[in-house]
Coordinates of C-alpha atoms and ligand atoms in Angstrom, one line a residue:
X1 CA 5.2 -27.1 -28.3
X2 CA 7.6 -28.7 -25.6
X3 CA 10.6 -27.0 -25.7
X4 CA 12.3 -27.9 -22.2
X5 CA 13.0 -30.2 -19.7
X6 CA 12.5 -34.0 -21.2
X7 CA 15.4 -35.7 -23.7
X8 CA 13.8 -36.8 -26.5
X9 CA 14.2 -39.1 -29.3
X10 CA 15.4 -38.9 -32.5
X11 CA 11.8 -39.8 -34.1
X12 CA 10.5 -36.8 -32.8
X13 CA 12.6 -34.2 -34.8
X14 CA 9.8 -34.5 -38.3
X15 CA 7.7 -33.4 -35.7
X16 CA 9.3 -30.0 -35.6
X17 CA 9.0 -27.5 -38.4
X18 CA 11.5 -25.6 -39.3
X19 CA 10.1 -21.8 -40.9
X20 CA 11.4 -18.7 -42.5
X21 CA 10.6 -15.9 -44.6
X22 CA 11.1 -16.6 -48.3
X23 CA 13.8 -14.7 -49.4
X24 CA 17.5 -13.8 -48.0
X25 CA 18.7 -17.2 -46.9
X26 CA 15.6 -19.1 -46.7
X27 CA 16.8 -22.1 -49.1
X28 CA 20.1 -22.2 -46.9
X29 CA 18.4 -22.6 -44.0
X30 CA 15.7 -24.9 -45.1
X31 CA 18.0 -27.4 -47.0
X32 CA 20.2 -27.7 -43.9
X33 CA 16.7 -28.2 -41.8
X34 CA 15.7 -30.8 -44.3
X35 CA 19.3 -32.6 -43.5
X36 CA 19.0 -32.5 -40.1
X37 CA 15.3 -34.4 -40.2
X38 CA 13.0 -31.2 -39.6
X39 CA 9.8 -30.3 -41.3
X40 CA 10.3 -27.3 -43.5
X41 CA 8.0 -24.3 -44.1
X42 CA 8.4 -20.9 -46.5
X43 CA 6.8 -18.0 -45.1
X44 CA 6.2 -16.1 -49.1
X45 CA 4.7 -13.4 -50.7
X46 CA 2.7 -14.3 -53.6
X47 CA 5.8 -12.6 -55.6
X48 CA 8.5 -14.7 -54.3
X49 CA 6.4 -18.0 -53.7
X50 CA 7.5 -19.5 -57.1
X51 CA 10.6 -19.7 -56.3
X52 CA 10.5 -22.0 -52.9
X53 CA 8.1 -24.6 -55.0
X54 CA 10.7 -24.8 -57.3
X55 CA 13.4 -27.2 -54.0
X56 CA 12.2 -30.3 -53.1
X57 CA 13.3 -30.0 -49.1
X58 CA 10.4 -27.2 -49.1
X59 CA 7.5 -29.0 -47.6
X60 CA 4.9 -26.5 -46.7
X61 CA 4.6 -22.6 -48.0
X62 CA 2.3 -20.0 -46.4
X63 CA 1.8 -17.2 -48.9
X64 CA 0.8 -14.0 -47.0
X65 CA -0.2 -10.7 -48.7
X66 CA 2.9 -9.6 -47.4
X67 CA 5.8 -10.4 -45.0
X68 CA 4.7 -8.0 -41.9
X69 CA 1.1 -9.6 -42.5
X70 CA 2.8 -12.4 -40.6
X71 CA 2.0 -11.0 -37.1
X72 CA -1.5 -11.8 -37.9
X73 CA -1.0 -15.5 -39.5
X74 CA 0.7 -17.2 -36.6
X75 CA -1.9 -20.1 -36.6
X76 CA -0.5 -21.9 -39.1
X77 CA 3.1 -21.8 -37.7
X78 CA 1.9 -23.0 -34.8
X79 CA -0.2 -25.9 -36.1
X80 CA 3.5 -26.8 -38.0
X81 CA 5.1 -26.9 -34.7
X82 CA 7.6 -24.3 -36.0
X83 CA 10.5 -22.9 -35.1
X84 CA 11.1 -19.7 -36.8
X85 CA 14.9 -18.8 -37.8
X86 CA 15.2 -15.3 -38.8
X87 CA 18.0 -13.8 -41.4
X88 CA 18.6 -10.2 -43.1
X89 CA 14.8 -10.2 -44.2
X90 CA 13.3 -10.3 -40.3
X91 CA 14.6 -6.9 -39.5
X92 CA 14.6 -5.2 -43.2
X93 CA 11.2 -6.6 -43.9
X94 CA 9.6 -6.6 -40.8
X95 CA 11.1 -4.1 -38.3
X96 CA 12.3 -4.8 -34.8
X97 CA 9.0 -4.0 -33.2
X98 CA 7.1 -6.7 -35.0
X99 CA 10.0 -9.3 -34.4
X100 CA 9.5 -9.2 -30.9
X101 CA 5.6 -9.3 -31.5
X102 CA 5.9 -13.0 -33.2
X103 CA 4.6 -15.7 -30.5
X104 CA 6.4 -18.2 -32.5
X105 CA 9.6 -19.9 -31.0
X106 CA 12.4 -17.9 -32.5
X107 CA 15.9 -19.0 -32.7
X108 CA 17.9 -15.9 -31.2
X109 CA 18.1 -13.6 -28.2
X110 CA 15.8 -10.4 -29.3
X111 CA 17.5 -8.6 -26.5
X112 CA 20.7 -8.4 -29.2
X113 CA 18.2 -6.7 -31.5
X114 CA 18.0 -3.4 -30.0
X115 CA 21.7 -3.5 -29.2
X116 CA 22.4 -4.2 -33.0
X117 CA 19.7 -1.8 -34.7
X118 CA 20.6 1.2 -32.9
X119 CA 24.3 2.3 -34.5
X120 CA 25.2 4.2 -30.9
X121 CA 24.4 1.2 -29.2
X122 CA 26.4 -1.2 -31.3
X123 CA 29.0 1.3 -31.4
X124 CA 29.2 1.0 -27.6
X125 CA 29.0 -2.7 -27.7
X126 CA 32.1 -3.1 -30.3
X127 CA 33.9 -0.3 -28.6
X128 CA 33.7 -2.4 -25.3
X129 CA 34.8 -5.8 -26.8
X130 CA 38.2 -4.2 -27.6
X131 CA 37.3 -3.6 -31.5
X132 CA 38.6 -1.2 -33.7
X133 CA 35.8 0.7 -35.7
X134 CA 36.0 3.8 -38.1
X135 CA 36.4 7.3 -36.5
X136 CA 33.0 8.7 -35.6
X137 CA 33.2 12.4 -37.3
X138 CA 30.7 14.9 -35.5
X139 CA 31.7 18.6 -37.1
X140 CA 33.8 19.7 -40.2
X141 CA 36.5 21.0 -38.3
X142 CA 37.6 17.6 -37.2
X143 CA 38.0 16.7 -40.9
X144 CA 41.8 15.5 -41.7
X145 CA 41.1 12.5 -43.3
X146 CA 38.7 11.6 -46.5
X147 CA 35.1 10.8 -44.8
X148 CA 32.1 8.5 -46.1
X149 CA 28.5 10.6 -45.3
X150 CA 26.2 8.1 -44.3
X151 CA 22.4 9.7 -44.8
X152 CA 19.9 8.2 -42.0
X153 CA 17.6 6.2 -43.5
X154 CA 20.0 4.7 -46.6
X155 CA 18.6 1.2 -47.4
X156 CA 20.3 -1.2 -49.2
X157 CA 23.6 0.6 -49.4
X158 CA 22.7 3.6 -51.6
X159 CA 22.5 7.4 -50.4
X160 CA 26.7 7.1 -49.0
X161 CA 29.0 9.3 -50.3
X162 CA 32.8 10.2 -49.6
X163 CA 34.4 13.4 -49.6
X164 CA 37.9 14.2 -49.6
X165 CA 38.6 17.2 -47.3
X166 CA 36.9 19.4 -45.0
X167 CA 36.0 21.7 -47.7
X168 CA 34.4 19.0 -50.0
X169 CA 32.0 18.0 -47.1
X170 CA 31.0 21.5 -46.4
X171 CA 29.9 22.5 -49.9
X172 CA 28.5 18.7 -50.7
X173 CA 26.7 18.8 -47.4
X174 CA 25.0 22.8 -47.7
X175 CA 21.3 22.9 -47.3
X176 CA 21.6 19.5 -45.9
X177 CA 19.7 18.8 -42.2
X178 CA 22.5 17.9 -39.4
X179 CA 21.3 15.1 -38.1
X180 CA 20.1 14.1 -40.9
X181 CA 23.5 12.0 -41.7
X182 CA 26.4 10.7 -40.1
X183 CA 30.2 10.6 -41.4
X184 CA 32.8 8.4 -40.6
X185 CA 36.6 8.3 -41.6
X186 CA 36.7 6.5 -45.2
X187 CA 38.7 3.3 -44.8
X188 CA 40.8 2.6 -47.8
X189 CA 41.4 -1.5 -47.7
X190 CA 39.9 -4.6 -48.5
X191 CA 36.1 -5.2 -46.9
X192 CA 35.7 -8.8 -45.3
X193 CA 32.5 -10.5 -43.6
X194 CA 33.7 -13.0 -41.4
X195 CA 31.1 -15.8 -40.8
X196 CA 30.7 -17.3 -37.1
X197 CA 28.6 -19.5 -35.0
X198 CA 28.4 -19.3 -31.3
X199 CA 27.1 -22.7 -29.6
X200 CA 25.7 -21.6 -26.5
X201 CA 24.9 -25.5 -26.1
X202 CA 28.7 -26.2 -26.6
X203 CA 30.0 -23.1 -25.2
X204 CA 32.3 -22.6 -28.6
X205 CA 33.2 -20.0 -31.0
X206 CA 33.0 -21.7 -34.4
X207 CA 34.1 -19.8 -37.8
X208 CA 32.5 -20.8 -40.4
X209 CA 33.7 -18.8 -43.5
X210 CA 33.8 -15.4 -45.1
X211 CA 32.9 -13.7 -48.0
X212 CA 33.0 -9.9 -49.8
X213 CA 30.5 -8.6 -51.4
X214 CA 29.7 -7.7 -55.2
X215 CA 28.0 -4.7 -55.2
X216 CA 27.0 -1.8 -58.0
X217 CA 28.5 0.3 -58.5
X218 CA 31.4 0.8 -56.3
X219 CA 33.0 -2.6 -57.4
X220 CA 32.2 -1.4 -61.3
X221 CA 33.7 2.1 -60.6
X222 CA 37.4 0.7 -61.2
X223 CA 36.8 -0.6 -64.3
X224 CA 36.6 2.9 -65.6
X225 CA 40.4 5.1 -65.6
X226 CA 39.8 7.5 -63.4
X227 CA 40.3 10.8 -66.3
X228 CA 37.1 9.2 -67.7
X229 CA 35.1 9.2 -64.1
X230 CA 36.1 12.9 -63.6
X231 CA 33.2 15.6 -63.3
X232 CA 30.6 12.8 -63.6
X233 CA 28.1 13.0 -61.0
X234 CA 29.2 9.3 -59.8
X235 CA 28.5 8.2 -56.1
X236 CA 29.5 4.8 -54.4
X237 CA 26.7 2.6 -53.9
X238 CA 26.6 -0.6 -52.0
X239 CA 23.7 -2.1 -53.7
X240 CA 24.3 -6.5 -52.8
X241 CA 24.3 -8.4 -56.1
X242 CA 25.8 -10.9 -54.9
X243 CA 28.8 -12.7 -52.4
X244 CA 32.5 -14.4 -52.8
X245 CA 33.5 -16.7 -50.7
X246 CA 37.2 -15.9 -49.3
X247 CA 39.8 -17.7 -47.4
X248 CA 41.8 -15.9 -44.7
X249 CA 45.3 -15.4 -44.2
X250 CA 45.8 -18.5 -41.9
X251 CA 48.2 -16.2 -39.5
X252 CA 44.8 -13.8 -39.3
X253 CA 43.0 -16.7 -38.1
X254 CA 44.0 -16.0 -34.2
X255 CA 42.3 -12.4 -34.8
X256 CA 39.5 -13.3 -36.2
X257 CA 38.5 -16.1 -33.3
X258 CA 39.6 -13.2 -30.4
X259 CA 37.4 -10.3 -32.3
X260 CA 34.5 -13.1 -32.4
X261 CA 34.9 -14.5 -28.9
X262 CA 35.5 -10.6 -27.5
X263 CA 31.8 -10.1 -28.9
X264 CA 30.2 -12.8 -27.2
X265 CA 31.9 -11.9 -23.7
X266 CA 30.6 -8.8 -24.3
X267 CA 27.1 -9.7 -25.6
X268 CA 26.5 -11.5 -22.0
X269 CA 26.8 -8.5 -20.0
X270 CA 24.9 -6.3 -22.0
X271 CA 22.0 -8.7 -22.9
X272 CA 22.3 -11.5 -19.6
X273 CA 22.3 -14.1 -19.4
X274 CA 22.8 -15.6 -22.4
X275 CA 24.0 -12.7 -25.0
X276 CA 24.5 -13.6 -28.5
X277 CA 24.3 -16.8 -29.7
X278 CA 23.7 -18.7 -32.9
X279 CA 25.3 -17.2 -36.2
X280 CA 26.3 -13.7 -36.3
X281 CA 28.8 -11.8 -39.0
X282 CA 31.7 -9.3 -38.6
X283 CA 31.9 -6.8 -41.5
X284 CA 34.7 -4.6 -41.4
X285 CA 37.7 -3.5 -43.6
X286 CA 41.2 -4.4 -42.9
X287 CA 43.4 -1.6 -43.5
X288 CA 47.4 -2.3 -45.1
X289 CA 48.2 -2.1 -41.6
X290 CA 46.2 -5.5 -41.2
X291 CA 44.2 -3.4 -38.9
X292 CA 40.2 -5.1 -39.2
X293 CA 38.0 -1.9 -38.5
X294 CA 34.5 -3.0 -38.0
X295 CA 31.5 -1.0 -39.0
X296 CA 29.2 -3.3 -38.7
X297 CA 27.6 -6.8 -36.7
X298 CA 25.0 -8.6 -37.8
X299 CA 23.5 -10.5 -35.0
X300 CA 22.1 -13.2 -37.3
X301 CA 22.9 -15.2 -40.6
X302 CA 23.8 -13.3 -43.2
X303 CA 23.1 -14.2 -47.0
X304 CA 26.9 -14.2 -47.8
X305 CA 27.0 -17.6 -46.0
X306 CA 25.0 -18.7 -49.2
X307 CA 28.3 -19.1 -51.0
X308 CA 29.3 -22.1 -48.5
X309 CA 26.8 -24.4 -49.7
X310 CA 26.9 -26.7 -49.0
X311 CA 29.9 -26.4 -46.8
X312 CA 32.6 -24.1 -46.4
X313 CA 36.5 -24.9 -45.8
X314 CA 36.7 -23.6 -42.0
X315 CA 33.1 -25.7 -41.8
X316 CA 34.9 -29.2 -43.1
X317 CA 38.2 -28.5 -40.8
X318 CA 34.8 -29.0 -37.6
X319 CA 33.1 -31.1 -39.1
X320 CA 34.1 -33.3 -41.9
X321 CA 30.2 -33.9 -43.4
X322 CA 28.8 -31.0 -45.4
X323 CA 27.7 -28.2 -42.9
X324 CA 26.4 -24.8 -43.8
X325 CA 25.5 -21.9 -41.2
X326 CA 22.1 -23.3 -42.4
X327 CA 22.3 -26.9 -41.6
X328 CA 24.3 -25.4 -38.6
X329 CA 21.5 -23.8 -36.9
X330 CA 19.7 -27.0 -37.5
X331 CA 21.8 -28.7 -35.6
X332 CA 21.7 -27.0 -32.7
X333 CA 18.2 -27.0 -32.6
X334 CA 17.9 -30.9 -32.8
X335 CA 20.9 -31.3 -30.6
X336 CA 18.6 -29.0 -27.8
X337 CA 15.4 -30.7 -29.0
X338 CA 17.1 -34.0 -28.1
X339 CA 19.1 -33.0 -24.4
X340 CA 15.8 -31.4 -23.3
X341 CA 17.8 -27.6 -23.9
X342 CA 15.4 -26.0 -26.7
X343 CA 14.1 -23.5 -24.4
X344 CA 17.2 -21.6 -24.0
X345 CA 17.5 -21.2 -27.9
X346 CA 14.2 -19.8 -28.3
X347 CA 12.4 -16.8 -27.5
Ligands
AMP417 P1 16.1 -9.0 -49.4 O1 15.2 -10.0 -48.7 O2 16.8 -9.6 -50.6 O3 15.4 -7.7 -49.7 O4 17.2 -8.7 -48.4 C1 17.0 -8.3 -47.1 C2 18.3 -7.6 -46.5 O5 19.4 -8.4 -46.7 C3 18.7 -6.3 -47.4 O6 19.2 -5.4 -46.4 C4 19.7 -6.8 -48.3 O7 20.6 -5.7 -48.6 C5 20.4 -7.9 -47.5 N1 20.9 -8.9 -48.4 C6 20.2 -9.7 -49.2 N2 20.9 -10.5 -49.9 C7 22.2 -10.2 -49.6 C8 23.5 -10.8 -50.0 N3 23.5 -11.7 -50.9 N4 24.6 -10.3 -49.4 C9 24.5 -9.4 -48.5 N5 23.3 -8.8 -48.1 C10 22.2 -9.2 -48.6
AMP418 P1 26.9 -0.2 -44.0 O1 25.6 0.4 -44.5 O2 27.4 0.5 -42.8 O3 26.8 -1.7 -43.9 O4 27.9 0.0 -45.2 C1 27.7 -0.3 -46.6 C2 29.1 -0.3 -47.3 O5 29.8 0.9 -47.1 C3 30.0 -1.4 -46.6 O6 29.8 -2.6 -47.3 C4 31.4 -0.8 -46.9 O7 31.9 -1.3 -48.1 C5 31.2 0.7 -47.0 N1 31.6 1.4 -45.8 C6 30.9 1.5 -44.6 N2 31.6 2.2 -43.7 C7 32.8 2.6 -44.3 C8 33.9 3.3 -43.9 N3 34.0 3.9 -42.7 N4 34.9 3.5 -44.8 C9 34.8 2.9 -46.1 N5 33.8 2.2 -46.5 C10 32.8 2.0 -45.6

C-alpha cells in the first residue's frame, strides 16, 4: 500500500478499503467510509455475519472462526488495500498483544494502548493533564466516604459494588484476596461520555457529542422505592444496553474543550511524537459541584457515538453536512490519502 509521500487524486480513494471487526461500531464506521468514497470490508464471526449483509455500504465480509483468528487472516486485508479502524471490540475481543501483532495499516497510535489498558498508567496520564478523577482508596482505614469495589478482571461492567462505610467494606470484602480488587470513592452525580476528535492533520480539538449510558440494572434500580430494595441481595451492574445522546450545558462547553485538549498535550509527551489522535471519549461524572471527575479514557471510538448518526449537534455547528465520528475518521484518512500524510495516521 502507498501510504506517504505523493498527493494523490480523488479517483484513487475506491482503491482503499476501509475494515473493521463486525460488531461495536462497525456500521458507523463503514457507512461514514462508504460516504467518504472508500471500499468497505466486515471482519465477522459466522455469528454476527448476518447482520453486516443486511447494509448495502458493506461491500466485502471476511467471516473468521473467530475475531483473534484474525492475526492469521491478514491476506485478505491486504489484498483489499485496507485500512483497519479499531473500536471497543479491538481491545475486548482481541487483547492489546494481538493489536499490535496486526500488519495491517491501523488508524491510531498503539503506543496510547498500553497507557490506556493499564488503570495506574492512565491514572498517571489524567492526573498529569490537570484532571480530576475519583479518590484512589488503598486500606479501610482511609474510608470516610461511601466507596465503589471494583473486582480485577470485571468485564462488561458487572462484579462493582459500593459500600457505605468503612465497616460495610470490611465485612463485604472478608475472605476476599487484596489485590484482588480496587475501591474508589463513589461519585454521586450524573455520568457523561464526552465525544472528541483530535485532527492531528489539522492540529484541532473537535467535540463531537455526548451520550450516557443505559445500563441494567443500576438505571432499573430507581424504579423500585427503596423499602422494597431493602435486604435484597441487589448489586449495581453496568451492563451497556444501549446509549443517549445528550447536549451540554453550553457554559460547560469551555471545560469540556480544556479537559480534551489537556489530554492530547499530555498524550505527546508520554507517547512522542504524535500522542493521541483520532477519536477518543472522556467518561466521568460531574458531581453538584459541576466538578467532571473522570474515571475513565477511551483512546478510540466508542459505540455511544452510534447515537449521532448520522450527525450530531456539536458535529453540524463544524460541519454543516452530515458527519459522524464514523464518517469522521473517514475523512481524515482521505484527506491524508490525498496530501500524501497517510503514514502518520497509521501504524
Ligand atoms: P461488544 O463487541 O458488543 O462485545 O462490545 C465490545 C466492548 O464495547 C464491550 O466492553 C462493551 O461493553 C462495549 N460496548 C459495546 N457496545 C456499547 C455501547 N453501546 N455503549 C457503550 N459500550 C459499549
Ligand atoms: P468502568 O468499568 O470504570 O468504566 O465503570 C463502569 C461504571 O461504573 C461507569 O459507567 C460508572 O457509572 C460507574 N463508576 C465507575 N467509577 C465510579 C465511581 N468512582 N463512582 C461512582 N460510579 C462509578
Amino acid at each position: 500500500m502507498a501510504v506517504g509521500g505523493a498527493l494523490a487524486a480523488p479517483e484513487t480513494i475506491g482503491t482503499y478499503t476501509i475494515a473493521t471487526l463486525g460488531s461495536h461500531s462497525a456500521l458507523q464506521i463503514l457507512r461514514g467510509a462508504r460516504a467518504e468514497g472508500f471500499a468497505t470490508l466486515a471482519i465477522c464471526t459466522e455469528a454476527s455475519e448476518g447482520i453486516y449483509r443486511r447494509y448495502p455500504f458493506v461491500d466485502q465480509i471476511l467471516v473468521l472462526p473467530s475475531f483473534p483468528a484474525l492475526v492469521d487472516r491478514q491476506d485478505t486485508l491486504r489484498e483489499a488495500n485496507a485500512i483497519l479502524v479499531p473500536h471497543g471490540s479491538f481491545v475486548a475481543h482481541l487483547g492489546v498483544e494481538r493489536n499490535k501483532q496486526l500488519q495491517i495499516p491501523y488508524f491510531g497510535n498503539k503506543h496510547v494502548l498500553d497507557w490506556e489498558t493499564n488503570r495506574n498508567a492512565q491514572r498517571h496520564w489524567l492526573e498529569r493533564a490537570g484532571l480530576h478523577m475519583p479518590r484512589e482508596i488503598t486500606s479501610a482505614q482511609e474510608i470516610d466516604c461511601p466507596v465503589i469495589v471494583k473486582l480485577h478482571g470485571a468485564r462488561g461492567g458487572s462484579g462493582y459494588f459500593f459500600a457505605r462505610d468503612a465497616a460495610e467494606f470490611t465485612a463485604r470484602t472478608a475472605g476476599m484476596a487484596a489485590g484482588s480488587y480496587t475501591v474508589q470513592e463513589a461519585l454521586i452525580g450524573a455520568p457523561v461520555y464526552l465525544h472528541y476528535f483530535y485532527s492531528l492533520l489539522a492540529e484541532r480539538l473537535e467535540f463531537l457529542g455526548a451520550d450516557i449510558r443505559y445500563e441494567t440494572n443500576v438505571d432499573s434500580l430507581g424504579r423500585l422505592p427503596s423499602e422494597n430494595q431493602r435486604g435484597l441481595p441487589i448489586d449495581p451492574s453496568y451492563v451497556v444496553v444501549g446509549n443517549m445522546p445528550l447536549g451540554v450545558r453550553e457554559s460547560m462547553l469551555h471545560n469540556v474543550y480544556h479537559l480534551g485538549e489537556s489530554v492530547v498535550a499530555v498524550s505527546r509527551m508520554l507517547c512522542p511524537p504524535r500522542g493521541l489522535f483520532g477519536a477518543f471519549c472522556l467518561e466521568g461524572i460531574i458531581t453538584p459541584d459541576e466538578q467532571f471527575s473522570v474515571f475513565e479514557i477511551s483512546a478510540r471510538i466508542v459505540a455511544g457515538t452510534n447515537v449521532a448518526l448520522p450527525s450530531s449537534p456539536y458535529a453540524d455547528l463544524y460541519y454543516g453536512e452530515p458527519m459522524s465520528t464514523g464518517r469522521r475518521i473517514a475523512r481524515e484518512l482521505r484527506n491524508a490519502i490525498l496530501t500524501g500524510r497517510l503514514a502518520e495516521l497509521v501504524e
